[in-house]
Short mmCIF file of C-alpha atoms and ligand atoms in Angstrom, two decimals:
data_model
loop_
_atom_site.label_atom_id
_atom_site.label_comp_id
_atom_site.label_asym_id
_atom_site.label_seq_id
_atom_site.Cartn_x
_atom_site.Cartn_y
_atom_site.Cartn_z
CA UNK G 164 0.00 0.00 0.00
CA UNK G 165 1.34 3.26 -0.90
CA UNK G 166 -0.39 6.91 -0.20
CA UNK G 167 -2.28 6.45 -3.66
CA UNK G 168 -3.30 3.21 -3.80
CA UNK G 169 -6.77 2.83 -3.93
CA UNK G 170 -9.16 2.29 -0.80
CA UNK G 171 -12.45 2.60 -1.83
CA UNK G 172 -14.90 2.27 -5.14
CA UNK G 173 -18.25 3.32 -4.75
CA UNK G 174 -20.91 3.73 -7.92
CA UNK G 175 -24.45 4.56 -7.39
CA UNK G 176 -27.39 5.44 -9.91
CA UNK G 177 -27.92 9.29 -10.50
CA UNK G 178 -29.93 11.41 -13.28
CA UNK G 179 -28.69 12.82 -16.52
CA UNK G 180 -30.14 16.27 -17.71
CA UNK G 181 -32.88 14.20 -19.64
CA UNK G 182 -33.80 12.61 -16.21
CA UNK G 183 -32.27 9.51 -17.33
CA UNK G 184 -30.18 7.34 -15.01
CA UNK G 185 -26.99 7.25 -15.56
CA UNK G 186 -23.60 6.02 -13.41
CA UNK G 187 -21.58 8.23 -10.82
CA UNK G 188 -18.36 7.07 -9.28
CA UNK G 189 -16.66 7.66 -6.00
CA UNK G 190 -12.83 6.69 -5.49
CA UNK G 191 -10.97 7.49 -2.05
CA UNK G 192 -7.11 7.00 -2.12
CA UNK G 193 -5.21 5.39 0.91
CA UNK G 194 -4.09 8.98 1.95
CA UNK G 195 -7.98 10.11 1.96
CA UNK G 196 -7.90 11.54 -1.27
CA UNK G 197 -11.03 11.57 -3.31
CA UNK G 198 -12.28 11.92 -6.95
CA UNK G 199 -15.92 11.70 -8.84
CA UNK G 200 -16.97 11.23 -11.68
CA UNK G 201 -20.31 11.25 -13.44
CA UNK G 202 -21.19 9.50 -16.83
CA UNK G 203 -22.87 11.51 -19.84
CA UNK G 204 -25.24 9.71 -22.31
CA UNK G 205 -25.96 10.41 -26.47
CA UNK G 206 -29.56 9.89 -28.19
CA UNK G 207 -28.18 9.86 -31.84
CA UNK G 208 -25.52 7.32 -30.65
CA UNK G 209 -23.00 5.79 -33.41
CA UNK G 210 -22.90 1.64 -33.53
CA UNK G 211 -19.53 1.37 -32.83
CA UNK G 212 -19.72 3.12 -29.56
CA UNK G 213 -18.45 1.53 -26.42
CA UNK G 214 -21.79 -0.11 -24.54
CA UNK G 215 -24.18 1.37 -22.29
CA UNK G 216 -25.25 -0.96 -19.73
CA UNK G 217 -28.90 -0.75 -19.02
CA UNK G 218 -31.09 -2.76 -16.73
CA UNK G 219 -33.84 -3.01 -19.61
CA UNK G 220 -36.50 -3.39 -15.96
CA UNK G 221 -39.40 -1.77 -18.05
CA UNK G 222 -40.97 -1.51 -14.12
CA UNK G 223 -37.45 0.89 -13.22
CA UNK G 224 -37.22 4.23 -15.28
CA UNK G 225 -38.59 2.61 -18.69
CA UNK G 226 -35.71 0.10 -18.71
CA UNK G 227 -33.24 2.89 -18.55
CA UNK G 228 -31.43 2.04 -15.02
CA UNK G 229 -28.42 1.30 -14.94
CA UNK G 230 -28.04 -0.65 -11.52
CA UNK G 231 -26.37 -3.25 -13.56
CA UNK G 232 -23.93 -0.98 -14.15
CA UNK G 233 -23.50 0.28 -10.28
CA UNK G 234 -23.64 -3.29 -9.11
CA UNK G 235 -20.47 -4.17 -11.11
CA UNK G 236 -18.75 -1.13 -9.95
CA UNK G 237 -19.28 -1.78 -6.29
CA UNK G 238 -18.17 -5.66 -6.75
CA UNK G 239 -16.37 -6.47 -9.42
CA UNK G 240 -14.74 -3.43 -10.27
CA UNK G 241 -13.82 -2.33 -6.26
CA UNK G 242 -12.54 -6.05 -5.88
CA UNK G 243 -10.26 -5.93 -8.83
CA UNK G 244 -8.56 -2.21 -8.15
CA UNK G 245 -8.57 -2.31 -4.51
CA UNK G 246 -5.31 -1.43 -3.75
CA UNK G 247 -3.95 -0.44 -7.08
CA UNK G 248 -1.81 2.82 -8.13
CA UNK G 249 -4.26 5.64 -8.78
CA UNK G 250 -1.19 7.03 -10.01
CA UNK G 251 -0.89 4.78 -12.78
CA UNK G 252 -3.62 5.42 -15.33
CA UNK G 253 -2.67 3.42 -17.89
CA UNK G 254 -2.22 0.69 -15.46
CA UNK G 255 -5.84 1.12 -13.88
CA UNK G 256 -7.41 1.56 -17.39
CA UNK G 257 -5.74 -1.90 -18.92
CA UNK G 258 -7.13 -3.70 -15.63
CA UNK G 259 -10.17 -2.26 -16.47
CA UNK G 260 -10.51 -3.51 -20.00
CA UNK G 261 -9.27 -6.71 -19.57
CA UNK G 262 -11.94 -7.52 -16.29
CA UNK G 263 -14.22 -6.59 -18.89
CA UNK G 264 -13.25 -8.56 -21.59
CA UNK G 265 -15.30 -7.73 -24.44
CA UNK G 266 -13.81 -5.03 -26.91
CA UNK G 267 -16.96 -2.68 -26.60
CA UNK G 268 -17.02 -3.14 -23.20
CA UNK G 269 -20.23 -4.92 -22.99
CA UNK G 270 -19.80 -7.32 -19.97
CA UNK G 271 -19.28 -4.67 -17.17
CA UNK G 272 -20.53 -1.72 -19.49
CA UNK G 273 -18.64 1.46 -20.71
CA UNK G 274 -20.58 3.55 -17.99
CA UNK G 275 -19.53 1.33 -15.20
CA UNK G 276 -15.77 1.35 -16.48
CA UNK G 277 -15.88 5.39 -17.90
CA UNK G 278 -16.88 6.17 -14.04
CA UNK G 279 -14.55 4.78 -12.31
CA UNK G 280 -11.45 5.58 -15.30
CA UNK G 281 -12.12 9.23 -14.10
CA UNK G 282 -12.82 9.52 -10.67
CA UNK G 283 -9.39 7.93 -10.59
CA UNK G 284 -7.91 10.33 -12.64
CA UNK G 285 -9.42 12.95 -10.03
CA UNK G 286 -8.62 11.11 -7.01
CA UNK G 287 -4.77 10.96 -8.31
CA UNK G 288 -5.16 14.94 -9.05
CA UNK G 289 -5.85 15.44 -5.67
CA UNK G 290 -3.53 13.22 -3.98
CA UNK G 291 -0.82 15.47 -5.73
CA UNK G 292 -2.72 18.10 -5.41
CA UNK G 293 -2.60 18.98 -8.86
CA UNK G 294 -5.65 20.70 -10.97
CA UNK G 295 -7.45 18.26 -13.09
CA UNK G 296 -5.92 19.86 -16.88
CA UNK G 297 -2.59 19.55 -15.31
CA UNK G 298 -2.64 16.03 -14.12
CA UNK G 299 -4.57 15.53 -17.95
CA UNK G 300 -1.87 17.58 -19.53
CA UNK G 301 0.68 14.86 -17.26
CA UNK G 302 -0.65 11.79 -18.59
CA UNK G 303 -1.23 13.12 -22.45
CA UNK G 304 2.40 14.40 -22.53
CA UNK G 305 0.51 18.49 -23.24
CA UNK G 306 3.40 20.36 -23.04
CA UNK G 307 1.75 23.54 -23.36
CA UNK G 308 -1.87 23.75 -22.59
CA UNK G 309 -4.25 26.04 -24.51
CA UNK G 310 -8.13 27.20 -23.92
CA UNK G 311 -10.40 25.69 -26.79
CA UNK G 312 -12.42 27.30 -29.58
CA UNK G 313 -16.15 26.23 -28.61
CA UNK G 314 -18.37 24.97 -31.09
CA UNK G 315 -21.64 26.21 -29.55
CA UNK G 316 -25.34 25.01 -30.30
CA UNK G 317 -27.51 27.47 -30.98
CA UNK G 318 -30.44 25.71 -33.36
CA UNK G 319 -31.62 22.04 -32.75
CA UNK G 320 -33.22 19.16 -35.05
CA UNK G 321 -33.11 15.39 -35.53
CA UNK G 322 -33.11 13.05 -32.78
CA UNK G 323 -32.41 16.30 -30.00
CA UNK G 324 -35.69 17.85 -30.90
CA UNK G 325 -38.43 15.37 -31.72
CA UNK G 326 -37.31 15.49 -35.54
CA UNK G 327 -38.27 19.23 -36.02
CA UNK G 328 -35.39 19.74 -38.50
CA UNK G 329 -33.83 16.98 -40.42
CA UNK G 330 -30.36 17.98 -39.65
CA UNK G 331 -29.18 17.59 -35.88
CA UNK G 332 -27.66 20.91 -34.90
CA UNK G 333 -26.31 24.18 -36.07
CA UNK G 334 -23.77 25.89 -34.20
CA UNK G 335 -21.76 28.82 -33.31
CA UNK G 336 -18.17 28.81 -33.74
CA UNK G 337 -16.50 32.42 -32.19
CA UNK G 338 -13.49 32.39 -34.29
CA UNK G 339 -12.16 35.56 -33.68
CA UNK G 340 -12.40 35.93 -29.98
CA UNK G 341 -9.46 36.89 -28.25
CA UNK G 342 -9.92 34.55 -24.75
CA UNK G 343 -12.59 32.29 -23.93
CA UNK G 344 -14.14 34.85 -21.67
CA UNK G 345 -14.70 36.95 -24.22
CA UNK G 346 -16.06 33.86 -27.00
CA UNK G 347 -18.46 33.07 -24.42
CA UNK G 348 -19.65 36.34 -24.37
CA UNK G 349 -19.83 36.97 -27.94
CA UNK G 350 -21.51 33.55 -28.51
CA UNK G 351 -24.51 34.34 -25.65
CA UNK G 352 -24.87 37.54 -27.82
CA UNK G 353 -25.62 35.35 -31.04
CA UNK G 354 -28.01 32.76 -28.69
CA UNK G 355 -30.32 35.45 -27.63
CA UNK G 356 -30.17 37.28 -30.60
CA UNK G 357 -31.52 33.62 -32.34
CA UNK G 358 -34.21 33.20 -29.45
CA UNK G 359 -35.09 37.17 -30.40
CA UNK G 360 -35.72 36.25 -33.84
CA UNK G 361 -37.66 32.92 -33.46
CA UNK G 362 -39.85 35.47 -30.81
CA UNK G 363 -40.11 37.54 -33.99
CA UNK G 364 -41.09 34.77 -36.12
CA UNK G 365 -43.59 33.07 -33.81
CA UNK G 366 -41.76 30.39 -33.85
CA UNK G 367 -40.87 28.15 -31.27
CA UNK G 368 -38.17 29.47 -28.05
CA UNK G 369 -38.76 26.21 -25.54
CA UNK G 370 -35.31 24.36 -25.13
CA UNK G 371 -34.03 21.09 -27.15
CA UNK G 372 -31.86 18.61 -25.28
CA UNK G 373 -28.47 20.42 -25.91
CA UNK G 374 -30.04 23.99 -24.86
CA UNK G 375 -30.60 24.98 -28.23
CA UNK G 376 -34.00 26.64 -29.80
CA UNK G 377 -36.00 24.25 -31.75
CA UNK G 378 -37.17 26.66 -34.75
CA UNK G 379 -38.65 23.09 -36.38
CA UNK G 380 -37.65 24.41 -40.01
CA UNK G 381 -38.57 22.12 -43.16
CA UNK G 382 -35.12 23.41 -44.83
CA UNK G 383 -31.61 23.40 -43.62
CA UNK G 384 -31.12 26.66 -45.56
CA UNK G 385 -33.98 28.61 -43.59
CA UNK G 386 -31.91 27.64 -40.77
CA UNK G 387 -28.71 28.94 -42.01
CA UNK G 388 -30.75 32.20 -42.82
CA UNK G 389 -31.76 32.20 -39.26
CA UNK G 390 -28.01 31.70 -38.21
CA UNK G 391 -26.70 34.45 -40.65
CA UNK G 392 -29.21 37.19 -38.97
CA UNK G 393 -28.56 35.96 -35.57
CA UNK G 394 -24.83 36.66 -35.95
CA UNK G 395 -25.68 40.22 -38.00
CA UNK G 396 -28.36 41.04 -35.12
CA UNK G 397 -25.77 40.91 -32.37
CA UNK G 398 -23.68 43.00 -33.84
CA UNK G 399 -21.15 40.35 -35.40
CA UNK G 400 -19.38 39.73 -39.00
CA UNK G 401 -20.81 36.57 -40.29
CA UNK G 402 -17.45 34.48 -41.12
CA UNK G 403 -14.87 37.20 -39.76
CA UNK G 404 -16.14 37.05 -35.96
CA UNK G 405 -18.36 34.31 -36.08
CA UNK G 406 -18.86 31.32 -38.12
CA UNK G 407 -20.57 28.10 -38.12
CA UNK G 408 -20.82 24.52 -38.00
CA UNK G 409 -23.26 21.83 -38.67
CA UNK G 410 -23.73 18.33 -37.10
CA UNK G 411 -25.62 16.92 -40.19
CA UNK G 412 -25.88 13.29 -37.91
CA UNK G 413 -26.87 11.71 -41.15
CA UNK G 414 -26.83 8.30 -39.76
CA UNK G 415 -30.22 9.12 -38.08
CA UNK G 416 -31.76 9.46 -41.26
CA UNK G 417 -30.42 6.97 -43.59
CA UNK G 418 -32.73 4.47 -44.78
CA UNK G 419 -33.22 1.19 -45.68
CA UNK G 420 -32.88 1.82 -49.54
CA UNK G 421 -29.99 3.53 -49.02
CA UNK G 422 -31.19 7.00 -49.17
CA UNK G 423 -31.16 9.82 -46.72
CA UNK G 424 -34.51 10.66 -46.21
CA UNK G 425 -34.83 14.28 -45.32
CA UNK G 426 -38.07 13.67 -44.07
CA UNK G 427 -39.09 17.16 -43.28
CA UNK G 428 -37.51 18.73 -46.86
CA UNK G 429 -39.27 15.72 -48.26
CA UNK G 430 -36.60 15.13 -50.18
CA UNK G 431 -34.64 11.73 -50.94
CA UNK G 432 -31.03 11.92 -51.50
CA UNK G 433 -28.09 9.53 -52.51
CA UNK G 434 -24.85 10.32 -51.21
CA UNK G 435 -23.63 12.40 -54.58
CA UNK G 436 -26.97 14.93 -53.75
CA UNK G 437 -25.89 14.72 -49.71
CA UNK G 438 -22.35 16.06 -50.63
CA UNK G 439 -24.03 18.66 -53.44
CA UNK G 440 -26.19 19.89 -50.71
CA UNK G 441 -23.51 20.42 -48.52
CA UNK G 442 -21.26 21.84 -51.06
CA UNK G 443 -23.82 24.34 -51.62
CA UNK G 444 -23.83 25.47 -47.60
CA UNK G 445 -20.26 25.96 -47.64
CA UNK G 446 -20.29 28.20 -50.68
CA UNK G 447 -23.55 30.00 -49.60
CA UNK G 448 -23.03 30.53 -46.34
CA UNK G 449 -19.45 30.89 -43.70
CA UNK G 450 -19.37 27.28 -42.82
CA UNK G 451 -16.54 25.88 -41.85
CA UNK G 452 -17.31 22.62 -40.33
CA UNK G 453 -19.67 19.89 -40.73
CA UNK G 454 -20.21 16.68 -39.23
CA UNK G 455 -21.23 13.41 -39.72
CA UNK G 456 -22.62 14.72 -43.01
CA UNK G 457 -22.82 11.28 -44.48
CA UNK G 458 -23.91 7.89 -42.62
CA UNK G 459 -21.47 5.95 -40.21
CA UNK G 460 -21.50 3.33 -42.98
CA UNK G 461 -20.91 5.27 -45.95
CA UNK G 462 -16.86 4.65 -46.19
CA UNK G 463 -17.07 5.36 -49.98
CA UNK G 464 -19.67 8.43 -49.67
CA UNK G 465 -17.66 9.82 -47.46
CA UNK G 466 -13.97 9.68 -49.51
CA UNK G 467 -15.79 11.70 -52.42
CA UNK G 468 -17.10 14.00 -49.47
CA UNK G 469 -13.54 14.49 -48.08
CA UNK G 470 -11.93 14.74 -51.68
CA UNK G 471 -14.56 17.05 -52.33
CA UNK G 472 -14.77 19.34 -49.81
CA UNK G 473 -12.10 18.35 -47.07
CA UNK G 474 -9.21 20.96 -48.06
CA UNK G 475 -11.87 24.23 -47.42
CA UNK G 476 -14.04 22.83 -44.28
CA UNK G 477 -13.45 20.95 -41.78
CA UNK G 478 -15.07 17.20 -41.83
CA UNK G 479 -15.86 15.43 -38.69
CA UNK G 480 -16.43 12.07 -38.09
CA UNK G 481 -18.62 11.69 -34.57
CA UNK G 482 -21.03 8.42 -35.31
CA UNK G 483 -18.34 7.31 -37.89
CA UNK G 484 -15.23 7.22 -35.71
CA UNK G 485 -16.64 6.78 -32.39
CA UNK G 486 -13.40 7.96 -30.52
CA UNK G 487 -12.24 4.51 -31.98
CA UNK G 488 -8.75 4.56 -32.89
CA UNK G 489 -9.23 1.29 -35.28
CA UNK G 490 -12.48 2.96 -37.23
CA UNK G 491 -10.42 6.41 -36.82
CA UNK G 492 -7.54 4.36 -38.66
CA UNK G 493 -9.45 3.15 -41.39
CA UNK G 494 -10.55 6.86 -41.98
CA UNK G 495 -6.84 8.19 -42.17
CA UNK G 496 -5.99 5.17 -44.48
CA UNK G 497 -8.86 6.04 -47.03
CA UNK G 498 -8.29 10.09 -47.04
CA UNK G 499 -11.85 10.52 -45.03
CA UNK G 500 -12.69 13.42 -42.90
CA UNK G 501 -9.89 15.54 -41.45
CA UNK G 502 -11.44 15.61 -37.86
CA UNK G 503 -13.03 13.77 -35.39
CA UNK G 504 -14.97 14.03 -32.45
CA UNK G 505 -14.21 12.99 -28.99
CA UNK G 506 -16.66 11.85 -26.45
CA UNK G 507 -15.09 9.99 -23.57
CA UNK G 508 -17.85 7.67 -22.96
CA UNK G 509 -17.44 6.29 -26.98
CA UNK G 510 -14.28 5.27 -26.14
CA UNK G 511 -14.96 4.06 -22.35
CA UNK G 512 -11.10 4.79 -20.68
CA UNK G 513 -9.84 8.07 -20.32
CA UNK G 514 -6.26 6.11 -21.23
CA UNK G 515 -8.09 5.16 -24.73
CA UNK G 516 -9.48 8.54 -25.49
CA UNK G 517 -6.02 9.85 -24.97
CA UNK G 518 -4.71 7.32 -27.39
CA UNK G 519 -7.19 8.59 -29.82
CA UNK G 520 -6.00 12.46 -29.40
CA UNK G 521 -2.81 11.38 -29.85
CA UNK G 522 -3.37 9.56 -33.23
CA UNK G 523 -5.68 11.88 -34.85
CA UNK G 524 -3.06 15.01 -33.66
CA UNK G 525 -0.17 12.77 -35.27
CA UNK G 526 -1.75 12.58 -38.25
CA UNK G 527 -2.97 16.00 -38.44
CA UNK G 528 -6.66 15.56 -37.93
CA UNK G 529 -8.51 18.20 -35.70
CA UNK G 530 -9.44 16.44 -32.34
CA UNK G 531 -12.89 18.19 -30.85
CA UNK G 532 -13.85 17.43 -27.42
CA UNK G 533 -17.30 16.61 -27.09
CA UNK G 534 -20.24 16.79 -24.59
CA UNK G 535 -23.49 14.06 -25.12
CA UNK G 536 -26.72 15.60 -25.55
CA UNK G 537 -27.34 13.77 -22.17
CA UNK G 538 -24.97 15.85 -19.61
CA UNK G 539 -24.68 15.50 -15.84
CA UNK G 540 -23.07 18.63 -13.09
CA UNK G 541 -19.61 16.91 -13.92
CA UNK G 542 -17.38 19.24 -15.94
CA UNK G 543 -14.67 16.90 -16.64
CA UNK G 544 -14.77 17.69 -20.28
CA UNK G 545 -13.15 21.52 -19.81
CA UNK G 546 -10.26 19.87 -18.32
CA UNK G 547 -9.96 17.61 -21.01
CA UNK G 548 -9.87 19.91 -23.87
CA UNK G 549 -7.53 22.46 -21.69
CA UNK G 550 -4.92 19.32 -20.63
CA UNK G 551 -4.88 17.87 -24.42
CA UNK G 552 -4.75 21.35 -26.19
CA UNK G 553 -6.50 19.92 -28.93
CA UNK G 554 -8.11 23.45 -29.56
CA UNK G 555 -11.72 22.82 -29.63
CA UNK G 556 -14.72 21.45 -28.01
CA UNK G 557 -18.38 20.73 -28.40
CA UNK G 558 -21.08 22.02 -25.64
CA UNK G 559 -24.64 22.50 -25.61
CA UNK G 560 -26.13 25.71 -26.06
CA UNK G 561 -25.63 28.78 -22.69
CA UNK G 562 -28.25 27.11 -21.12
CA UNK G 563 -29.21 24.70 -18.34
CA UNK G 564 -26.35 23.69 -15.53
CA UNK G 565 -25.43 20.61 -16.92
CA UNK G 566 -24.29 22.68 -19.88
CA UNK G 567 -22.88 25.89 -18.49
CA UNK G 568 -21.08 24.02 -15.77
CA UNK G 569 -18.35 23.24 -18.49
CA UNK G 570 -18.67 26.76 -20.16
CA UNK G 571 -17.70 27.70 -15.70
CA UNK G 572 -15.17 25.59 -15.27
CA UNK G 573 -12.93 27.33 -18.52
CA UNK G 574 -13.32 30.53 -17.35
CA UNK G 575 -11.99 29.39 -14.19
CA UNK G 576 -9.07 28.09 -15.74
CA UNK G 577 -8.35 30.80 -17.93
CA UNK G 578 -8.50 32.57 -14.69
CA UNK G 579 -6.01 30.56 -13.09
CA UNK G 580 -3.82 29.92 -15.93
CA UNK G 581 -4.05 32.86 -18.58
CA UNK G 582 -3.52 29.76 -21.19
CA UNK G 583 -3.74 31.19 -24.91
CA UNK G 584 -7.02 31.04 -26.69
CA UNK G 585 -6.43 28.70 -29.59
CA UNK G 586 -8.53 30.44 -32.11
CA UNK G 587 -9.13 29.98 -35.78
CA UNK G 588 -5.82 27.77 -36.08
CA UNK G 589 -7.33 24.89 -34.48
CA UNK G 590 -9.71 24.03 -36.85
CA UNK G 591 -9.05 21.56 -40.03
CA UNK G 592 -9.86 21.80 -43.41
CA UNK G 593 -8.23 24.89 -44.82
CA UNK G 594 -9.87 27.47 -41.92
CA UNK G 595 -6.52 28.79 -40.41
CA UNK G 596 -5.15 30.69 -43.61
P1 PGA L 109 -25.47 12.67 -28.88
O1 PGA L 109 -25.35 13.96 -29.76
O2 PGA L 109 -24.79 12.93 -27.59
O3 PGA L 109 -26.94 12.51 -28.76
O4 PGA L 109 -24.82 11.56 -29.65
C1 PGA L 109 -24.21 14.72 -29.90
C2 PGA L 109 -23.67 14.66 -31.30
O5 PGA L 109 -24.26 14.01 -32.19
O6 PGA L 109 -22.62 15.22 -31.55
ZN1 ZN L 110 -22.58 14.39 -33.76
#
């Protein structure tokens, strides 16, 4: 036993911002050291995420419970790393995946293992009492860290807002900001600028999962508009101060035929008319991001997507990769995307999803940081995105705590740190010249 070993594993069942269950983990070090760590949750989830171990009780929350989950925590799990090195991530994480077994994590579940990875990685913060970016900039080898560019959601569709629009989210990229104090501000500008228009409009202001207004649009292009005078309205240069990206999620609407079936354009469309659609956005309007614009499936759409359009936006791959470095290698191998999303519980180790960051960054693809559209109070993600520098991350719109606790916790480290706003630079695809 040293000072860090570990002492004590607790789990127990707690709610998600949808109400959902969803995992928390307690670890206490041998020195009385202690980290948390609470589990997020997606709706428009890729299949080659790590699993999400649910009861399936339809008598307890719908089936949704996850005291599976907690149960294998407080046994299995506390059994196995009692006594281990919190010190030794890597260590705890292998242990971890090999108890498991299963490469998707399936036997203990990804929310079970995800919990406990980081309330270790907290626990071992404290015990040298280190803040959480540093002891992630420590174990991802960060030599300088940096504050990220947030991607911000400002208008919701697909599978975060009952299908109103067909494509899943438009968002708010403050490129020109000069700290993330300031592209916070300049972003809640745009976000109730967007809820003064829909006012205007008489359309809809009530809140979609991420935070985001829900303007239920048939066309993506009337939402673009809506973008466009949202930015101009708060006093902002469309593209020079402010410019956007779009989380197309296409696998939630690709059909059986083959199609995607924009079901609210009522339009059917092969992968050629998905990538001249999006073509069209980029030249029509200051886009400079898109993801998932073509199914998780589509490994051929999606190389005439990146040839087409990859050198002047950047492309990310969110249900496609699935923070998987094998599916993120097959990408790189076949010249597809040029960025990929990051959301800790698709991977289900933090040592894994650092593996990831490292790959894409070595190959020169844009990492992004992302939240789930189901969030808890745990902030984790801030000190993620800080300790990697990868120079961008994904959050819900300036609304609801589970949401603005992340957007809290960076302007308390830019407070503490005065680490460099990464800016425009960060982004793939052409943006930085
Ligand atoms: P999810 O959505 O958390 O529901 O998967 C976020 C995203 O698609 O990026
Ligand atoms: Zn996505």
């Amino acid at each position: 036993m040293t000072r860090t070993s570990i002492a004590g594993i607790q789990g127990r069942q707690i709610l998600d911002s949808r109400g959902r269950p969803t995992v928390e983990v307690d670890v206490t070090l041998a020195d009385g050291s202690f980290g948390r760590a609470a589990v997020p949750s997606g709706a428009s989830t890729g299949t080659a995420e790590a699993h999400e171990l649910r009861d399936g009780d339809p008598l307890h929350y719908a089936g949704l419970g996850v005291r599976k989950a907690v149960q294998n925590v407080n046994t299995e799990i506390a059994a196995a790393l009692g006594g281990c090195d919190a010190g030794d991530q890597r260590g705890i994480d292998d242990r971890l995946r090999e108890l498991d077994g299963t490469a998707q994590l399936k036997r203990l579940g990804a929310n079970a293992v995800l919990g406990t990875s980081i309330a270790v990685c907290r626990a071992a913060a404290a015990a040298a009492r280190q803040a959480l970016h540093a002891r992630i900039a420590e174990l991802s080898g960060t030599a300088r860290i940096e504050m990220p560019v947030p991607m911000v959601n400002i208008l919701s569709g697909g599978l975060h807002a009952g299908r109103g629009m067909d494509v899943q989210d438009f968002l708010a990229i403050p490129v020109r900001a000069a700290s993330i104090e300031d592209a916070i501000h300049l972003v809640s500008r745009v976000r109730n600028a967007a809820a003064e228009q829909c006012r205007q409009l008489g359309l809809p202001t009530l809140l979609a999962d991420e935070g985001g207004l829900s303007p239920g649009y048939e066309r993506s292009t009337q939402a673009l508009e809506l973008m466009l005078k949202s930015i101009e309205a708060a006093g902002l240069t469309p593209g020079q101060d402010m410019a956007i990206a779009i989380d197309v999620a296409a696998t939630a609407f690709k059909a059986e035929d083959g199609r995607y079936h924009l079901a609210r354009e009522g339009r059917k469309l092969d992968s050629e008319g998905m990538i001249d659609m999006m073509e069209q956005w980029v030249k029509d309007y200051p886009v400079v991001s898109i993801e998932d614009g073509l199914d998780e499936e589509d490994w051929e759409g999606w190389k005439a997507l990146s040839s087409r359009l990859a050198k002047r936006v950047q492309l990310v791959g969110d249900d496609l990769f699935t923070t998987n470095g094998e599916r993120l290698g097959r990408g790189m191998a076949s010249g597809v995307a040029n960025g990929v999303l990051v959301k800790v519980n698709q991977n289900g180790t933090l040592s894994g999803t650092l593996d990831v960051i490292a790959q894409a960054k070595a190959a020169g693809y844009a990492p992004i940081i992302s939240a789930r559209s189901g969030e808890t109070e745990d902030p984790f993600i801030a000190d993620l995105a800080v300790g990697t520098a990868v120079g961008q991350i994904k959050i819900g719109s300036l609304r609801t705590s589970s949401t603005v606790c992340k957007y809290n916790q960076l302007l308390r480290i830019e407070m503490e740190t005065a680490a460099p706003y990464a800016g425009m630079k960060a982004l793939a695809g052409g943006n930085a010249s």
